[in-house]
Amino acid sequence: MTAFDDAVPARPRAPARRPAPRQAAPLPWLKPGVFIGALAPLASIALRASRDELGANPIAQVENELGLTALILLVASLACTPARRLLGWTWPTRVRRELGLFAFFYASLHVFTYLVPDQGLDWGVIVEDVTRRPFITVGFLAFVLLVPLAFTSTAASIRRLGYRRWNRLHQLAYLAAVLAVVHFIWRVKIDVSQPLIYASVLGALLLVRVAVWARQRSARREERRPGASGPATSR
Amino acid sequence: MRGPGKRAGVALWGAILGEGRGCAVRKLPSEPPSSEITPEPLYRRRELLKNGVLTAGTAVVVGSGLLSLVGAAPRDAPEEQPLVHAAVPTARGPYDTDEPPTSYQSVTTYNNFYEFGLDKGDPAKKAHTLQTRPWTVSVEGEVAQPRVIDVDTLLQWFTPEERVYRMRCVEAWSMVIPWLGFPLAELIKRLEPTGNAKFVELVTLLDPKQMPGQRSSALEWPYVEGLRMDEAMHPLTLLAVGLYGTVLPNQNGAPLRLVVPWKYGFKGVKSIVTIRFTETQPKTTWALAAPREYGFYANVNPSVNHPRWSQATERRIGELGRRPTLPFNGYAEEVESLYAGLDLRQNF
Ligand code: HEM
């Protein structure tokens, strides 16, 4: 369904009638630029920590910033394919894996901050939080879903799993993002306007996906109809 | 990026970089005039420079985008709060804790005062719009003589005393604050409520011009809190007019606020303009907003579970680890008897 960036081997059943796609411009600066930019939230935390500028409750501050950064990067990584579908941009697809891995990186730091500085590895409290506080339960599920995605993000994994299965697996990123947004909504004491912004962006991205999927499905059905002169039945 | 858009983009960058030839840098025309062929080392250097600039540009766009979305720009740090007329907490009275007070900076920059914004840094930045003089307090309801009292008149009636209290927020953090104030009981005695008065209701100013947060519908305004009469008459219950030996900063609820140290911080209604004695239990703001999470009593209770925060522990602001939360915030000895026979799990 998606053309993953340089990690994807040639599509197995690509129709041969289309001319070979032109070699895309190399844009050698794109990935390093995104890499450095994505480190900014971490650098900002480090800088403010060294200057004692994280406010009265630095642990909560850092925990929240890391969580929010993870969510933003996760949503950004999910926007890459819709951007190609809607706007014809292919460059975001090239940084999709990078954005997804950075989302996981920040989510891991967020969870680490919760476990170690915040709860002091008090497993009794942690287990109670995960099982009895709904907002932490869904955050935990979101994180659990991100782990296999991060570990199968390599080209070798795509080859091993086969593109279709790999792609199916990686659609879980949507579920993880939905859970992360619910985590955010439930965590807020009263004013959910900020989390709702992320919820609506995510909803819009999901809608694009569903629309594309529905169109492809009906197109496939069209092809399979006996007597239809689609490329698959024309011989 | 494909097609004309890309070519325009590349040409644009080329123009910015002073190359003038756009894509030609990478894809040389098939037969360029020899005068136009860039010598190899120069070409390499230009390519390197171009990529460097584009990398930096991308990094700046991505980085600043993230920082602004997260609200983590370094300038968002709270301003230094100079403490004028600093007074070291003095003689310890019977109700004072001898734990070290939380820094003035933290006490005055980490506040939940939604009338000035939802972020804890907002009140310190925005509460300067509050006009604390002239200020009047209206006394209403089941009282001998309903009236409006100027706050300065009210302050003349009492000599403020220092009280060093623990403050436990429902969000599982806590502080130690040296308040200046007088017992609410003394004021109530002077106001002479009638025999019908079972509760006292305290109300914050309602004025969206001075309190811009009231334009949002996050909570129902004005903020209302209340106490049972015996809680209000308890000697621990304080009306605060200052902290750290100086006048109460706006962000902490100037000119007059409630302090009930054995209850969660949200009971401490700020910038009070109305004191109303009632026969029925007041409808308090947080209990209305989320009745399953916040009750009327709101006594600090580590054994009542909250859907968002474990109330078993708390982080003292200024410390990194957590400490166990004590029943009634450590004031059980003084106040437990008020609740004899009351199921505190039901009446949380
Ligand atoms: C085991 C998994 C997780 C745990 C235990 C956890 C825990 C928490 C806690 C305790 C907070 C509130 C911090 C505070 O105010 O003191 C929080 C906030 C948050 N978390 Fe998580 N989290 C988890 C996973 C995630 C994941 C995977 C994401 C996103 C991809 C995420 C995104 C957020 C966001 C956006 C916030 C709110 C930030 C804000 O209010 O500005 N969390 N999390």
Tab-separated table of C-alpha atoms in Angstrom, chain A residues 21-30 32-34 36-42 44-45 47-48 51 53-61 63-66 68-69 72-73 88-91 99 106 117-120 122 125 128-129 132-136 185-191 193-194 198, chain B residues 1-3 6-7 13 26-27 47 50-52 54-56 58-60 62-64 66-67 69-78 105-106 109-110 112 114 118-119 169-171 173 175 216-219 286 289-290 293-294 305-313 315 317-322:
chain	number	residue	atom	x	y	z
A	21	PRO	CA	10.028	6.024	-12.165
A	22	ARG	CA	12.534	8.748	-12.625
A	23	GLN	CA	15.381	8.654	-10.217
A	24	ALA	CA	14.312	10.928	-7.371
A	25	ALA	CA	16.667	13.695	-6.405
A	26	PRO	CA	19.045	12.531	-3.715
A	27	LEU	CA	18.355	15.378	-1.205
A	28	PRO	CA	21.380	14.370	0.865
A	29	TRP	CA	20.639	17.076	3.438
A	30	LEU	CA	17.130	15.976	4.333
A	32	PRO	CA	20.735	14.807	8.596
A	33	GLY	CA	18.683	17.997	8.890
A	34	VAL	CA	15.716	16.164	10.378
A	36	ILE	CA	19.597	17.371	14.144
A	37	GLY	CA	16.231	19.120	14.370
A	38	ALA	CA	14.629	16.176	16.147
A	39	LEU	CA	17.311	16.374	18.824
A	40	ALA	CA	16.316	19.957	19.666
A	41	PRO	CA	13.745	19.088	22.378
A	42	LEU	CA	16.323	16.922	24.133
A	44	SER	CA	16.608	22.176	25.147
A	45	ILE	CA	15.896	20.015	28.195
A	47	LEU	CA	20.359	23.180	28.414
A	48	ARG	CA	17.605	24.273	30.787
A	51	ARG	CA	20.836	26.387	33.955
A	53	GLU	CA	15.460	26.620	34.344
A	54	LEU	CA	13.088	23.675	34.351
A	55	GLY	CA	10.856	25.270	36.952
A	56	ALA	CA	9.719	24.140	40.364
A	57	ASN	CA	8.897	20.570	39.343
A	58	PRO	CA	11.601	19.621	36.852
A	59	ILE	CA	10.779	15.904	36.741
A	60	ALA	CA	7.155	16.481	35.754
A	61	GLN	CA	8.262	19.149	33.287
A	63	GLU	CA	8.323	13.930	31.606
A	64	ASN	CA	5.608	15.982	29.931
A	65	GLU	CA	7.894	17.481	27.318
A	66	LEU	CA	9.308	14.090	26.355
A	68	LEU	CA	4.529	15.406	23.974
A	69	THR	CA	7.572	15.296	21.686
A	72	ILE	CA	4.210	14.936	17.822
A	73	LEU	CA	6.882	12.872	16.067
A	88	GLY	CA	2.226	14.305	-4.297
A	89	TRP	CA	5.195	15.002	-2.054
A	90	THR	CA	7.572	12.104	-1.869
A	91	TRP	CA	10.255	13.617	0.330
A	99	LEU	CA	10.538	10.277	12.487
A	106	TYR	CA	11.396	10.080	22.982
A	117	PRO	CA	13.363	9.653	38.489
A	118	ASP	CA	9.592	9.955	38.962
A	119	GLN	CA	8.640	6.659	40.621
A	120	GLY	CA	12.104	5.652	41.800
A	122	ASP	CA	8.863	1.532	43.057
A	125	VAL	CA	3.258	1.875	42.630
A	128	GLU	CA	-0.830	-0.085	40.489
A	129	ASP	CA	-0.542	2.848	38.069
A	132	ARG	CA	-5.607	1.065	37.956
A	133	ARG	CA	-5.046	4.402	36.302
A	134	PRO	CA	-6.643	4.312	32.865
A	135	PHE	CA	-4.465	7.069	31.433
A	136	ILE	CA	-1.317	5.158	32.325
A	185	ILE	CA	-6.789	13.336	26.901
A	186	TRP	CA	-7.259	11.293	30.063
A	187	ARG	CA	-4.186	12.717	31.708
A	188	VAL	CA	-5.452	16.286	31.460
A	189	LYS	CA	-7.303	17.547	34.523
A	190	ILE	CA	-9.968	19.625	32.850
A	191	ASP	CA	-9.074	21.431	29.620
A	193	SER	CA	-8.287	21.532	23.989
A	194	GLN	CA	-4.602	20.752	23.381
A	198	TYR	CA	-3.738	16.108	18.157
B	1	MET	CA	9.022	16.017	-5.008
B	2	ARG	CA	8.623	15.587	-8.681
B	3	GLY	CA	7.832	17.738	-11.663
B	6	LYS	CA	10.726	20.375	-7.537
B	7	ARG	CA	12.519	22.190	-10.279
B	13	TRP	CA	17.640	27.313	-3.514
B	26	ARG	CA	23.908	18.481	-10.502
B	27	LYS	CA	22.843	17.547	-14.000
B	47	GLU	CA	27.926	21.166	-3.388
B	50	LYS	CA	24.841	23.913	-0.408
B	51	ASN	CA	24.191	20.689	1.463
B	52	GLY	CA	25.492	22.202	4.658
B	54	LEU	CA	20.201	22.979	3.512
B	55	THR	CA	20.942	20.614	6.396
B	56	ALA	CA	21.152	23.514	8.810
B	58	THR	CA	16.067	21.763	7.761
B	59	ALA	CA	17.362	21.337	11.296
B	60	VAL	CA	16.241	24.835	12.247
B	62	VAL	CA	12.245	20.936	12.398
B	63	GLY	CA	13.844	21.933	15.707
B	64	SER	CA	12.036	25.223	16.176
B	66	LEU	CA	9.112	20.955	17.732
B	67	LEU	CA	10.189	23.379	20.444
B	69	LEU	CA	4.737	22.848	19.765
B	70	VAL	CA	6.128	21.405	22.975
B	71	GLY	CA	6.383	24.849	24.564
B	72	ALA	CA	9.952	24.116	25.532
B	73	ALA	CA	11.727	27.191	24.294
B	74	PRO	CA	14.283	28.307	26.892
B	75	ARG	CA	12.590	31.690	27.260
B	76	ASP	CA	9.524	29.940	28.707
B	77	ALA	CA	11.412	29.525	31.979
B	78	PRO	CA	9.854	31.372	34.914
B	105	GLN	CA	10.776	31.350	43.792
B	106	SER	CA	8.890	28.042	43.631
B	109	THR	CA	6.003	30.581	40.113
B	110	TYR	CA	4.350	27.175	40.404
B	112	ASN	CA	-2.660	26.508	39.921
B	114	TYR	CA	-6.848	28.882	36.344
B	118	LEU	CA	-3.924	26.522	32.869
B	119	ASP	CA	-0.157	26.298	32.950
B	169	CYS	CA	-1.862	19.503	45.903
B	170	VAL	CA	-4.192	16.842	44.541
B	171	GLU	CA	-1.649	16.453	41.703
B	173	TRP	CA	3.132	17.479	44.836
B	175	MET	CA	5.207	22.552	49.472
B	216	SER	CA	-12.272	30.069	28.803
B	217	SER	CA	-14.939	27.679	29.930
B	218	ALA	CA	-12.445	25.288	31.548
B	219	LEU	CA	-14.277	25.667	34.856
B	286	TRP	CA	-14.145	21.134	41.321
B	289	ALA	CA	-16.582	19.872	37.325
B	290	ALA	CA	-15.627	16.265	38.095
B	293	GLU	CA	-12.683	12.819	41.242
B	294	TYR	CA	-13.123	15.713	43.649
B	305	ASN	CA	-7.619	6.250	45.001
B	306	HIS	CA	-7.699	8.914	42.331
B	307	PRO	CA	-7.967	8.034	38.628
B	308	ARG	CA	-5.011	10.229	37.697
B	309	TRP	CA	-2.627	10.390	40.607
B	310	SER	CA	-1.744	7.923	43.259
B	311	GLN	CA	-2.352	9.815	46.481
B	312	ALA	CA	-0.099	7.453	48.407
B	313	THR	CA	3.014	9.518	47.762
B	315	ARG	CA	6.893	15.023	45.615
B	317	ILE	CA	8.836	20.722	45.456
B	318	GLY	CA	12.600	21.176	45.559
B	319	GLU	CA	13.220	17.488	46.179
B	320	LEU	CA	13.541	14.742	43.599
B	321	GLY	CA	12.325	11.633	45.383
B	322	ARG	CA	8.812	10.981	46.620
